[in-house]
Coordinates of N, CA and C in Angstrom, one line a residue:
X1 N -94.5 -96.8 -60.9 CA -93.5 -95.8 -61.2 C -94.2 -94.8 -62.1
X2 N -94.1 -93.6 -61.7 CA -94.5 -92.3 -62.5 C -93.9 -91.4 -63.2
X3 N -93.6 -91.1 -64.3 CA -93.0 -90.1 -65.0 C -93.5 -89.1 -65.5
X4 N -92.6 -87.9 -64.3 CA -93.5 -86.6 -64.6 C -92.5 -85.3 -64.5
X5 N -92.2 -84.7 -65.6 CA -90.9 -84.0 -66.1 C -89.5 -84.1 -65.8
X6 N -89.8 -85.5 -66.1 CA -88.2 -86.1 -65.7 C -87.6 -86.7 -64.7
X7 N -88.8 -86.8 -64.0 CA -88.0 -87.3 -62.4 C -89.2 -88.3 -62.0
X8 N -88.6 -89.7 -61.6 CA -89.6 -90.5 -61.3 C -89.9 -91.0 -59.8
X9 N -91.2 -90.6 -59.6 CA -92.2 -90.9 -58.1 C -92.0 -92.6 -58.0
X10 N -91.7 -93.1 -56.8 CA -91.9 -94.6 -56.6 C -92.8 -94.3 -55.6
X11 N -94.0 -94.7 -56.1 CA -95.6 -94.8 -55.2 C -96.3 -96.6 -54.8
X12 N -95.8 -96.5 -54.1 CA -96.2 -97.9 -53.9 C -97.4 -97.6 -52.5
X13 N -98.8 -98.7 -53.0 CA -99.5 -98.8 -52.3 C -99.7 -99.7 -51.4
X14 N -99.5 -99.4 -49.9 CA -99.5 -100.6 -49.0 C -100.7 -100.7 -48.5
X15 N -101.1 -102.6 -48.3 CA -102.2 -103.0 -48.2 C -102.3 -103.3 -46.6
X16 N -103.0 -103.7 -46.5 CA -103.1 -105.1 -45.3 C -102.3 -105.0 -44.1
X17 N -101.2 -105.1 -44.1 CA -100.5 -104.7 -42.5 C -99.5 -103.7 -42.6
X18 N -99.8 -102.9 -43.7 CA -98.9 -101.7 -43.0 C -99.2 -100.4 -42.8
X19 N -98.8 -99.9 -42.0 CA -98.5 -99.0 -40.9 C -99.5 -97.6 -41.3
X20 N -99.8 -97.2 -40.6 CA -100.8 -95.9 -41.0 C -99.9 -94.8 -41.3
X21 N -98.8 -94.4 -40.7 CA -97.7 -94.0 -41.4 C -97.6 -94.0 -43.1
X22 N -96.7 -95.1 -42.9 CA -96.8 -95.7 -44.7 C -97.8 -95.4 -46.0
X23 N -99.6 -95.8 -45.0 CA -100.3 -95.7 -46.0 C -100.3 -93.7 -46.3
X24 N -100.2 -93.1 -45.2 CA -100.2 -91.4 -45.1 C -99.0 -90.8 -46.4
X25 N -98.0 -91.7 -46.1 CA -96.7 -91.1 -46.7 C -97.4 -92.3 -48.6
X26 N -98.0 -92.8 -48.9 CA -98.3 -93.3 -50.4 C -99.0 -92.0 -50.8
X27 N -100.4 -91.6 -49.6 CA -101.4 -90.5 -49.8 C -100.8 -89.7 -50.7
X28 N -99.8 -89.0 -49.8 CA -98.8 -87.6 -50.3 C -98.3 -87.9 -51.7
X29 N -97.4 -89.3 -51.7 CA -96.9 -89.5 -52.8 C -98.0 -88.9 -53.7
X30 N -99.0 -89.8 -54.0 CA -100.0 -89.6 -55.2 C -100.3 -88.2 -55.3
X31 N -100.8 -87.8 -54.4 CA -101.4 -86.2 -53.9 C -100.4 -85.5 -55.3
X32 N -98.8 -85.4 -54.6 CA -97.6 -84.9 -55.4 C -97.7 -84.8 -56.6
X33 N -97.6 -86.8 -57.1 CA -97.7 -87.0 -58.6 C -98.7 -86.1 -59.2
X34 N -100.4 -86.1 -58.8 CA -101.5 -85.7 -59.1 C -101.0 -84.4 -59.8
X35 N -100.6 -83.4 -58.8 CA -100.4 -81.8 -58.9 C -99.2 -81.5 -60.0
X36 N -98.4 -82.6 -60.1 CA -97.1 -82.7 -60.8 C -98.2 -82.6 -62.3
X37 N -98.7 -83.7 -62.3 CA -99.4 -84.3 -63.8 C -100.2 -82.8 -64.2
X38 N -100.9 -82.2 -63.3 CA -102.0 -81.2 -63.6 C -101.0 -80.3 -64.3
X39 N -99.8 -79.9 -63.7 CA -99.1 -79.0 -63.9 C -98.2 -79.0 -65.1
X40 N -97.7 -80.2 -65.8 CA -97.3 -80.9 -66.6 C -98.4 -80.9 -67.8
X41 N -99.7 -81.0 -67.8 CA -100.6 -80.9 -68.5 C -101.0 -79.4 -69.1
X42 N -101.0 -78.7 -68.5 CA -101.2 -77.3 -68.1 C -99.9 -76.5 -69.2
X43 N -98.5 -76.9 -68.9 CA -97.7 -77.0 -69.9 C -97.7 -76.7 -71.3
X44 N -97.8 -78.2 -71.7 CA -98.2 -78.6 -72.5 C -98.9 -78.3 -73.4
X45 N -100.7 -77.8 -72.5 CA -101.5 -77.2 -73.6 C -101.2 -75.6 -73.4
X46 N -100.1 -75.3 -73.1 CA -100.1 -73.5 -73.2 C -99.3 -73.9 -74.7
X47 N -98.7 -74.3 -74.8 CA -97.2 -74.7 -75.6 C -97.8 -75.1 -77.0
X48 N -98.8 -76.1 -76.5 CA -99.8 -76.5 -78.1 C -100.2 -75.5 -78.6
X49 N -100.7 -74.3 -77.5 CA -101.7 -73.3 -77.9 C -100.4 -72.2 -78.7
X50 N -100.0 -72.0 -78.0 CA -98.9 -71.2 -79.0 C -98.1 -71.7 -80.4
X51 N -97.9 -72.9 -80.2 CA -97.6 -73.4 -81.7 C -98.6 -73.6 -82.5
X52 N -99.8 -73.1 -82.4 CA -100.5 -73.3 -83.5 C -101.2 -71.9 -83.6
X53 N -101.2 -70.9 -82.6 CA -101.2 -69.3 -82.8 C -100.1 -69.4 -83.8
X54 N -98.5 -69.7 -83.7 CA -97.4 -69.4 -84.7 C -97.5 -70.0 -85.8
X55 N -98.4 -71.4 -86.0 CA -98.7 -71.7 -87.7 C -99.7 -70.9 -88.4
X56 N -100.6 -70.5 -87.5 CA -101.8 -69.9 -88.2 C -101.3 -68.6 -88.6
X57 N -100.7 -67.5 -87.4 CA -100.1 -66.8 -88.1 C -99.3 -66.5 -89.9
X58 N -98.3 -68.1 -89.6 CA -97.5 -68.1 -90.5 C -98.2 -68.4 -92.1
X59 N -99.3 -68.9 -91.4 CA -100.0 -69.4 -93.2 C -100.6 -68.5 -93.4
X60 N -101.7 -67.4 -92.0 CA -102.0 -66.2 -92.8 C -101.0 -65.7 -93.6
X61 N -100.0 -65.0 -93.4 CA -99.1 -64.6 -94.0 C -98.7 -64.6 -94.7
X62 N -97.7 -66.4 -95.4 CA -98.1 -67.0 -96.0 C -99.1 -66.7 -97.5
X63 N -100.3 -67.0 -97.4 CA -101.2 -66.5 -98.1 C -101.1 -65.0 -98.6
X64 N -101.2 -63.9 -97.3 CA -101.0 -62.5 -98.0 C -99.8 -62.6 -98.8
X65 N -99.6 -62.5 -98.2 CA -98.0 -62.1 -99.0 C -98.1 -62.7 -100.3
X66 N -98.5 -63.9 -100.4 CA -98.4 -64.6 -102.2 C -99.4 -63.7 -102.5
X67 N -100.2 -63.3 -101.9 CA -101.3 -63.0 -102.8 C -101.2 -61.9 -103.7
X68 N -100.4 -60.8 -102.5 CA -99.8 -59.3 -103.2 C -99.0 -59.7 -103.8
X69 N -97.9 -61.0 -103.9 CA -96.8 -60.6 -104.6 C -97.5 -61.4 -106.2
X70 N -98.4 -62.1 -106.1 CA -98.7 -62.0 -107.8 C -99.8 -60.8 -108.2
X71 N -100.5 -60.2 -107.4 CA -101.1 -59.2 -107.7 C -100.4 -58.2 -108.4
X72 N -98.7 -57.7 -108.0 CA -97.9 -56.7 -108.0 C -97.0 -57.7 -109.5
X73 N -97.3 -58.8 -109.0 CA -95.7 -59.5 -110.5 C -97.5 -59.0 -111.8
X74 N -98.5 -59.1 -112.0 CA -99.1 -59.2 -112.7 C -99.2 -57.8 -113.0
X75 N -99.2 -57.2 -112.4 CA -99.5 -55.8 -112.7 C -98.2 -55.2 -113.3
X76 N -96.9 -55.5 -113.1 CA -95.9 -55.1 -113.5 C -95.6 -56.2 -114.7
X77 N -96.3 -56.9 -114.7 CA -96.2 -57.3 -116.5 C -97.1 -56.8 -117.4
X78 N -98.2 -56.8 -116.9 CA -99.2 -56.1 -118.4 C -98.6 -54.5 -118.3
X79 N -98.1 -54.0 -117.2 CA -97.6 -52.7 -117.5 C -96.6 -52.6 -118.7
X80 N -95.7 -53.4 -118.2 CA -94.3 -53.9 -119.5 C -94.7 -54.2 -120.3
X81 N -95.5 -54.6 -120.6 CA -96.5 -55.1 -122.2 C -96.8 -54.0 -122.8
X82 N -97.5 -53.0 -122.1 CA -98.4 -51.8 -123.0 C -97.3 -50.9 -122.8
X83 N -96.3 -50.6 -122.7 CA -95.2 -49.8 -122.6 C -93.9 -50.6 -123.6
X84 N -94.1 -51.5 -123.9 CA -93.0 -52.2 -124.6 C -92.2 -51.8 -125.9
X85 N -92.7 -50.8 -126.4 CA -92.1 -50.2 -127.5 C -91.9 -49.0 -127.2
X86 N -91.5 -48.1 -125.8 CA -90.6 -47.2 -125.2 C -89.6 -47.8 -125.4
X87 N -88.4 -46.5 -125.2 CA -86.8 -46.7 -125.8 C -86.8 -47.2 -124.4
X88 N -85.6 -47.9 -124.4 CA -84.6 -48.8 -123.5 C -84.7 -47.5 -122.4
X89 N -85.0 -47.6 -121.3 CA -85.0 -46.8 -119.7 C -83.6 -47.2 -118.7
X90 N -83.1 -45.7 -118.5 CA -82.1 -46.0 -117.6 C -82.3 -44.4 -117.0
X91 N -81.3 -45.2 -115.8 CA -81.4 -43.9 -114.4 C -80.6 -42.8 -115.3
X92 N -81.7 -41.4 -114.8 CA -80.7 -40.3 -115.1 C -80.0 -39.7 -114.1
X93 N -78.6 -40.2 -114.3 CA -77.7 -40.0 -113.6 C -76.8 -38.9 -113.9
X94 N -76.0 -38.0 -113.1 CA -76.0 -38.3 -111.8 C -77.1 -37.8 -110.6
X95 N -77.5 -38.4 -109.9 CA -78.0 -37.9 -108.9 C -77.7 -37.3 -107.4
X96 N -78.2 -36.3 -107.4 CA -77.6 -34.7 -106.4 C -77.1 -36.1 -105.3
X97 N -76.2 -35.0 -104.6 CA -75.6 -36.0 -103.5 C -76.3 -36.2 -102.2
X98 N -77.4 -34.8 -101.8 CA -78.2 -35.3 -100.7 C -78.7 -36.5 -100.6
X99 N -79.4 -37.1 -102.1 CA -80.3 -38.1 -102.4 C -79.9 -39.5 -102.0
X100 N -78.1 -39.1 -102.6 CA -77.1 -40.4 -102.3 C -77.1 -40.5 -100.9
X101 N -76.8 -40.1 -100.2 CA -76.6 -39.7 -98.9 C -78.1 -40.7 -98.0
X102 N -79.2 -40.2 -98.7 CA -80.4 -40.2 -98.1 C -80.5 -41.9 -98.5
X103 N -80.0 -42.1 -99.6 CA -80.9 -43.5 -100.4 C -79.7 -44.6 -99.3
X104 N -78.4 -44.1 -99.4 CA -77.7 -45.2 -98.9 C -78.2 -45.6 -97.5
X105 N -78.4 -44.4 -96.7 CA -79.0 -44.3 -95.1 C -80.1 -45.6 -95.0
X106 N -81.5 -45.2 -96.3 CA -82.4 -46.3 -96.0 C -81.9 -47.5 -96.4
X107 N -81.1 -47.9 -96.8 CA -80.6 -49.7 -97.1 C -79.9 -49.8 -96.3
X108 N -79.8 -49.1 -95.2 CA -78.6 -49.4 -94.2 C -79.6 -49.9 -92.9
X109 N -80.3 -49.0 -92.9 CA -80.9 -48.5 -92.2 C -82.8 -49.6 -92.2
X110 N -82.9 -49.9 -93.6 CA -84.0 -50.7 -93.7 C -83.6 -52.5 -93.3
X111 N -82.3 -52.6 -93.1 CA -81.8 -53.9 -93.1 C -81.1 -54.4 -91.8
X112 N -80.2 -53.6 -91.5 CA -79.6 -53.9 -90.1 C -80.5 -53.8 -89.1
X113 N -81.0 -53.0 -88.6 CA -81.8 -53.0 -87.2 C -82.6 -54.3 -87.3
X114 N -83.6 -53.8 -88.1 CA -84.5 -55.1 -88.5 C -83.6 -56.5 -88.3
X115 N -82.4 -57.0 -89.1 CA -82.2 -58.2 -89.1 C -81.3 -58.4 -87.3
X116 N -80.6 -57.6 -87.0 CA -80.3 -57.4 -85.6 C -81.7 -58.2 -84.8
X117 N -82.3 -57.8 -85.1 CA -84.0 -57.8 -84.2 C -84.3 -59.2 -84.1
X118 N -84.7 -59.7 -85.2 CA -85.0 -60.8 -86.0 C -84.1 -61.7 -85.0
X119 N -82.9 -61.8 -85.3 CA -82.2 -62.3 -84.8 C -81.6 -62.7 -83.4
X120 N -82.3 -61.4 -82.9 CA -82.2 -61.5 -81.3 C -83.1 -61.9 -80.7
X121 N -84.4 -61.5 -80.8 CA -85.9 -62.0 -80.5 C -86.4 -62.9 -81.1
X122 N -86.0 -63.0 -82.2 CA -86.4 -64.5 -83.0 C -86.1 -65.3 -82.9
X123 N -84.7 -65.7 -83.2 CA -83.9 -67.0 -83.3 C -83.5 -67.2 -81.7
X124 N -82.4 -66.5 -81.3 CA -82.1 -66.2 -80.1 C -83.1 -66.3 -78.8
X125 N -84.2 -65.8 -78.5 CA -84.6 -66.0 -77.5 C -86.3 -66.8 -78.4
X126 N -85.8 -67.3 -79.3 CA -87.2 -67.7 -79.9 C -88.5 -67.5 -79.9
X127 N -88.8 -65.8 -80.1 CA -90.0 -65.1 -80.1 C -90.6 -66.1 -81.5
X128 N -91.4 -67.1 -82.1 CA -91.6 -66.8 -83.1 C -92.6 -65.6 -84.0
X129 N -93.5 -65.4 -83.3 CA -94.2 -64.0 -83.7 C -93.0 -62.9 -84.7
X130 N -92.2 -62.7 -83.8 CA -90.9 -61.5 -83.8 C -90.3 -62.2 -85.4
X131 N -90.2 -63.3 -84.9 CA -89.2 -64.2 -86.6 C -90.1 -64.2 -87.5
X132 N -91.4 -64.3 -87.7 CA -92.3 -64.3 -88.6 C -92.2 -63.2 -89.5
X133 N -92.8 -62.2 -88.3 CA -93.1 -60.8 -88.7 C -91.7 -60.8 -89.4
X134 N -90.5 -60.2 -89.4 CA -89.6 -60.0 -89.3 C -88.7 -60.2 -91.2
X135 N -89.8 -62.0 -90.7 CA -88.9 -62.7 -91.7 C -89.8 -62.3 -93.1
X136 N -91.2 -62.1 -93.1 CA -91.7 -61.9 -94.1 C -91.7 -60.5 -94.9
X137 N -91.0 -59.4 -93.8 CA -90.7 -58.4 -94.1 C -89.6 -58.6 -95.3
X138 N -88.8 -59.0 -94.8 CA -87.2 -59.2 -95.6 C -87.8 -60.2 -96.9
X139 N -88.5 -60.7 -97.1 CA -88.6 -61.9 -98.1 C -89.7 -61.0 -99.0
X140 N -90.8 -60.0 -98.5 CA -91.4 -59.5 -99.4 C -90.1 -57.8 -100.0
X141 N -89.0 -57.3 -99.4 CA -88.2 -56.6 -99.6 C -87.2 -57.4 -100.8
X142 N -87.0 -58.3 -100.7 CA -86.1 -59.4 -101.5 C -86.7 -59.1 -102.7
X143 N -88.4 -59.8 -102.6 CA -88.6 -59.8 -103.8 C -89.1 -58.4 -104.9
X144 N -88.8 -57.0 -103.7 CA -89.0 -56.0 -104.3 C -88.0 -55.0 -105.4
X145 N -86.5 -55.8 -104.8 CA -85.4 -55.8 -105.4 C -85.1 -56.3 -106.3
X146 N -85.5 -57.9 -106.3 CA -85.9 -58.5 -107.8 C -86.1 -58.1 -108.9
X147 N -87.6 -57.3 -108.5 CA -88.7 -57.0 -109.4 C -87.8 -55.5 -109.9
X148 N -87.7 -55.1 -109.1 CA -86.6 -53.6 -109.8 C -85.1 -54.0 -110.8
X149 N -84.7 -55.2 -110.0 CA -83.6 -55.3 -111.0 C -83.5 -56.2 -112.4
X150 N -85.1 -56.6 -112.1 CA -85.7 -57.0 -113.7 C -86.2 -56.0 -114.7
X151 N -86.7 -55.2 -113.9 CA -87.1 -54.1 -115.2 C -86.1 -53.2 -115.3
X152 N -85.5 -52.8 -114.6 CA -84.2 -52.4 -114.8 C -82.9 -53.0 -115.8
X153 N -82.5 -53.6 -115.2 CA -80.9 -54.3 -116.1 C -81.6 -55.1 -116.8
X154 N -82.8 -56.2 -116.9 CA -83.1 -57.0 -118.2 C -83.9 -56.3 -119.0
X155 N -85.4 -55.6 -118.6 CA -86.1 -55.3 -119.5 C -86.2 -53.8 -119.9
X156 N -85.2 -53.3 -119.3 CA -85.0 -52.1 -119.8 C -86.4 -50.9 -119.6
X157 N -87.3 -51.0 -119.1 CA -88.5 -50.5 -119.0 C -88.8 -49.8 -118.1
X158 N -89.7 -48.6 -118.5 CA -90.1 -47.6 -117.5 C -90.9 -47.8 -116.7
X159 N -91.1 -49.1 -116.5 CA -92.4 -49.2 -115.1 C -91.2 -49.9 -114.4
X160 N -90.0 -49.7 -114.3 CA -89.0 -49.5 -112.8 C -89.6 -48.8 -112.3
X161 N -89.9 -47.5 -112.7 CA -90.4 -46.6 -111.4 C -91.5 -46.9 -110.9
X162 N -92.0 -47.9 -111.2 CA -93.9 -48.0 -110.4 C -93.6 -48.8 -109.5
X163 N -92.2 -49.7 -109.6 CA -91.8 -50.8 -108.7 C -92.4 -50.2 -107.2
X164 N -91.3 -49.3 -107.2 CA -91.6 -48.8 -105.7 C -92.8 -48.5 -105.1
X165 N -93.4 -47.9 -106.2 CA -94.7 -47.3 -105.6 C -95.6 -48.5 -105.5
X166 N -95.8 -49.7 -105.6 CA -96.2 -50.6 -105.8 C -96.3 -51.3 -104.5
X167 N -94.6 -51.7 -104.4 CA -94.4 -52.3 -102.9 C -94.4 -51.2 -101.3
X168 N -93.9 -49.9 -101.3 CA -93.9 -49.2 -100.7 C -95.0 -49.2 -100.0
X169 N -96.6 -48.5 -100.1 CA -97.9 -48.8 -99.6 C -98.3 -50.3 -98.6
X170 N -97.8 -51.3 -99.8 CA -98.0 -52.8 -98.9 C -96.9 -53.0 -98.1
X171 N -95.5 -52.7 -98.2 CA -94.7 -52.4 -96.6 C -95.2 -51.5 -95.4
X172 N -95.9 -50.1 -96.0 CA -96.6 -49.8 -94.6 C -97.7 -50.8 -93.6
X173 N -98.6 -51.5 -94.9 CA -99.2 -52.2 -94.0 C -98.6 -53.4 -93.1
X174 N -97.7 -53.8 -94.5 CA -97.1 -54.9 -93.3 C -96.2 -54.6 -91.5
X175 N -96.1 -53.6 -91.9 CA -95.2 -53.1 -90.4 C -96.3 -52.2 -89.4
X176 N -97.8 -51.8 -90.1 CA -99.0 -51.7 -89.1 C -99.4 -53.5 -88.5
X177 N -99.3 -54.4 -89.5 CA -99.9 -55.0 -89.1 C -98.6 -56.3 -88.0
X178 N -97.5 -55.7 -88.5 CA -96.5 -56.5 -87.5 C -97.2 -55.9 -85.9
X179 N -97.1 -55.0 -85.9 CA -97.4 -54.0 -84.7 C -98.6 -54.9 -83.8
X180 N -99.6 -55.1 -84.8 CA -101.0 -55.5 -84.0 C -100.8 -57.3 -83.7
X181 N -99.9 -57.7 -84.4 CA -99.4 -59.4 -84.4 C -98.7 -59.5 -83.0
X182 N -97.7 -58.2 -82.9 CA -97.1 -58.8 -81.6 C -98.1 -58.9 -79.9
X183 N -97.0 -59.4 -79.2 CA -97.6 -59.3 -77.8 C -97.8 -57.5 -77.3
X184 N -98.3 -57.7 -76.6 CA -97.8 -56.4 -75.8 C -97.4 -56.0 -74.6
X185 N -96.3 -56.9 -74.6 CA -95.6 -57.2 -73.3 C -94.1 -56.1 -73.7
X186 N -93.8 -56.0 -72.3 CA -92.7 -55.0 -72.0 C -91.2 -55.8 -72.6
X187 N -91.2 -57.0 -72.8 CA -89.9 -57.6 -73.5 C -90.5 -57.4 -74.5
X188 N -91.1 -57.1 -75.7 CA -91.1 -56.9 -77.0 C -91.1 -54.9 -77.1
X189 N -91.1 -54.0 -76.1 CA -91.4 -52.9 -76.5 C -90.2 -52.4 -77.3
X190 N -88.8 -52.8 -77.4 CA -88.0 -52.4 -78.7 C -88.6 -53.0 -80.3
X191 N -88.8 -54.2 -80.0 CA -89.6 -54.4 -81.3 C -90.6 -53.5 -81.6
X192 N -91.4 -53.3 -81.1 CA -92.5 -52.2 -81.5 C -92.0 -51.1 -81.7
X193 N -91.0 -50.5 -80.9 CA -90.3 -49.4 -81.2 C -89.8 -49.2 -82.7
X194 N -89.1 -50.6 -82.9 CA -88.6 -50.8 -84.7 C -89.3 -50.6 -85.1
X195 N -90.2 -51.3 -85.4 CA -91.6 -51.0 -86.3 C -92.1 -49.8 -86.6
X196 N -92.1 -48.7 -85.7 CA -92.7 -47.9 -85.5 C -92.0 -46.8 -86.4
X197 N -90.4 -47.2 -86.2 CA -89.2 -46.6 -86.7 C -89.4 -46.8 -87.9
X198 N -89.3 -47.8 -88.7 CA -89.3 -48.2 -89.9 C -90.4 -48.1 -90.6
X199 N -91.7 -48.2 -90.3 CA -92.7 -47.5 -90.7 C -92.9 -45.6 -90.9
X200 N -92.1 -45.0 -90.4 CA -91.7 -43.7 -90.8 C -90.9 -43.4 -91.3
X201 N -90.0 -44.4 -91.1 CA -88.9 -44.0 -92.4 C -88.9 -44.0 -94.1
X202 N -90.0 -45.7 -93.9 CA -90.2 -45.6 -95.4 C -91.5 -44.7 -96.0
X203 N -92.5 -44.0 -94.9 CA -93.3 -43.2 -95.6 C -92.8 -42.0 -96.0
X204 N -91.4 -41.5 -95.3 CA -90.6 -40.2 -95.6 C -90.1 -40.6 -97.1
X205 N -89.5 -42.0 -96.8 CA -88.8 -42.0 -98.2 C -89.9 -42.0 -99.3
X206 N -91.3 -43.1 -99.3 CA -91.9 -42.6 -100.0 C -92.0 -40.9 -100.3
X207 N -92.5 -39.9 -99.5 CA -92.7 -38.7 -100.2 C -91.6 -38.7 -101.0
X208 N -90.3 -38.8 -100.6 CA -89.1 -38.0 -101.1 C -89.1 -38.4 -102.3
X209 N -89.3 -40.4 -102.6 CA -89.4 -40.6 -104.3 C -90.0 -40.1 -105.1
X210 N -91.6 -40.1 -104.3 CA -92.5 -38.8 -105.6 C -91.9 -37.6 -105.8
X211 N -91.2 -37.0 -104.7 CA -90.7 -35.8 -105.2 C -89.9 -35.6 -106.5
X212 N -89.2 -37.0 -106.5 CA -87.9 -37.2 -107.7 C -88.3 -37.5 -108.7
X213 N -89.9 -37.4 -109.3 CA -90.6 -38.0 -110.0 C -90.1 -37.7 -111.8
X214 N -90.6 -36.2 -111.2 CA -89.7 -35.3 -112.5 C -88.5 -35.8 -112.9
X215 N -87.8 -36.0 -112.2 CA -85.9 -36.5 -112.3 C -86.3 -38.1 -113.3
X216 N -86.6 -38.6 -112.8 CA -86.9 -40.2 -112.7 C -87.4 -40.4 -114.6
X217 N -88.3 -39.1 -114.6 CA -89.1 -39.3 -116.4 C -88.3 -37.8 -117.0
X218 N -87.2 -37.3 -116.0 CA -86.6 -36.8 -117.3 C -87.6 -35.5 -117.4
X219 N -88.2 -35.2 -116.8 CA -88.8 -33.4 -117.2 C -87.8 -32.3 -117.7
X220 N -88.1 -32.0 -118.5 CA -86.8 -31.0 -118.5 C -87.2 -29.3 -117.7
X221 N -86.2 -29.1 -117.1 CA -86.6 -28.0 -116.4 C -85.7 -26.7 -117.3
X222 N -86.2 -25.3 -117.2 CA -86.2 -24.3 -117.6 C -84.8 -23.8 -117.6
X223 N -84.5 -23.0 -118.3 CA -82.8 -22.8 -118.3 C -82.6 -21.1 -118.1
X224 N -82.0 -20.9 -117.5 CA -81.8 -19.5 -117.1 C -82.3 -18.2 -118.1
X225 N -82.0 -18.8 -119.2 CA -82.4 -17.7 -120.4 C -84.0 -17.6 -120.5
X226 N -84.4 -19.5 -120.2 CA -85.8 -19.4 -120.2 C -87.0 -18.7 -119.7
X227 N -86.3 -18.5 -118.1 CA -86.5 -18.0 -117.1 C -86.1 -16.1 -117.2
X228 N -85.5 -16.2 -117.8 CA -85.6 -14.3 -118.3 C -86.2 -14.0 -119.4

């Protein structure tokens, strides 16, 4: 008896007085099993080979990722250190309404599609490449919001504003390098599409923060009288 993806071959070999028939139709049997087993084998090591493409992936990653995020927690502490006896920092509000407009768009916009994605090619049809990429996006974004709402609401400090500029740069790379991680097959080409999306959005938004730079430290700008 043979077991070969679930369905079992009865191969019995006939000796001595049976039939040249019989022994023909054992032949085939085996023949069957043989090409079943090769094929079953073949399986297997595609399957191995991809589950260990999707760990190695994941530990590269893994690794980057911790690496930048104590690179970025260290740097935003000795910052807070040599700045520590600046007054208490808070947003100067209010801020023009295009901005609101603009800022709400990208958290709408940096979270839904993406997690839609994740979720349909990831979990759902179990891309894991797609769920990796995806997921480490969102977990290095988590901890970018953290780090902003520590210096912000606890520590009161003006290297809030470096937050962004900090993580922003290393989001570009991570969404070049999603890009180069995936397949390049025609069921992934919305994913790449996202990527592609999302990697322009946040370098627009980058410019647009430097622009608000002035606003952010409070420049004072010129007053009409000044100006005559």
């Amino acid at each position: 008896m043979i077991k070969i993806g679930g369905l079992w071959l009865d191969c019995l070999l006939v000796w001595g007085g049976s039939s040249l028939l019989d022994i023909i139709k054992t032949w085939l049997c085996w023949e069957i099993a043989k090409i079943l087993l090769e094929e079953n084998d073949t399986q297997t090591s595609e399957f191995d080979n991809t589950l260990m493409t999707s760990l190695n992936i994941n530990l590269y990653l893994f690794l980057e990722n911790l690496l930048f995020f104590l690179i970025a927690t260290l740097f935003i502490v000795v910052v807070n250190w040599g700045w520590k006896n600046t007054k208490p920092y808070t947003l100067p509000l209010p801020f023009p309404g295009w901005y609101k407009i603009w800022f709400g768009s990208v958290q709408l916009l940096a979270v839904v599609p993406p997690l839609v994605v994740m979720l349909l090619w990831g979990v759902w049809w179990g891309d894991r490449t797609v769920l990796t990429v995806l997921a480490w996006y969102f977990i290095v974004l988590g901890l970018q919001i953290i780090s902003e709402t520590v210096t912000l609401r606890q520590l009161q400090n003006v290297v809030w504003v470096m937050v962004p500029y900090i993580y922003l740069p290393y989001r570009f790379w991570q969404l070049y390098e999603g890009l180069t991680l995936l397949d390049s097959t025609s069921e992934l080409r919305w994913v790449r599409y996202l990527l592609i999306f999302e990697l322009v959005m946040w370098i627009v938004n980058y410019a647009i923060d430097v622009s608000q730079l002035p606003r952010l430290f409070r420049w004072e700008v010129k007053s009409n009288s000044d100006v005559s």
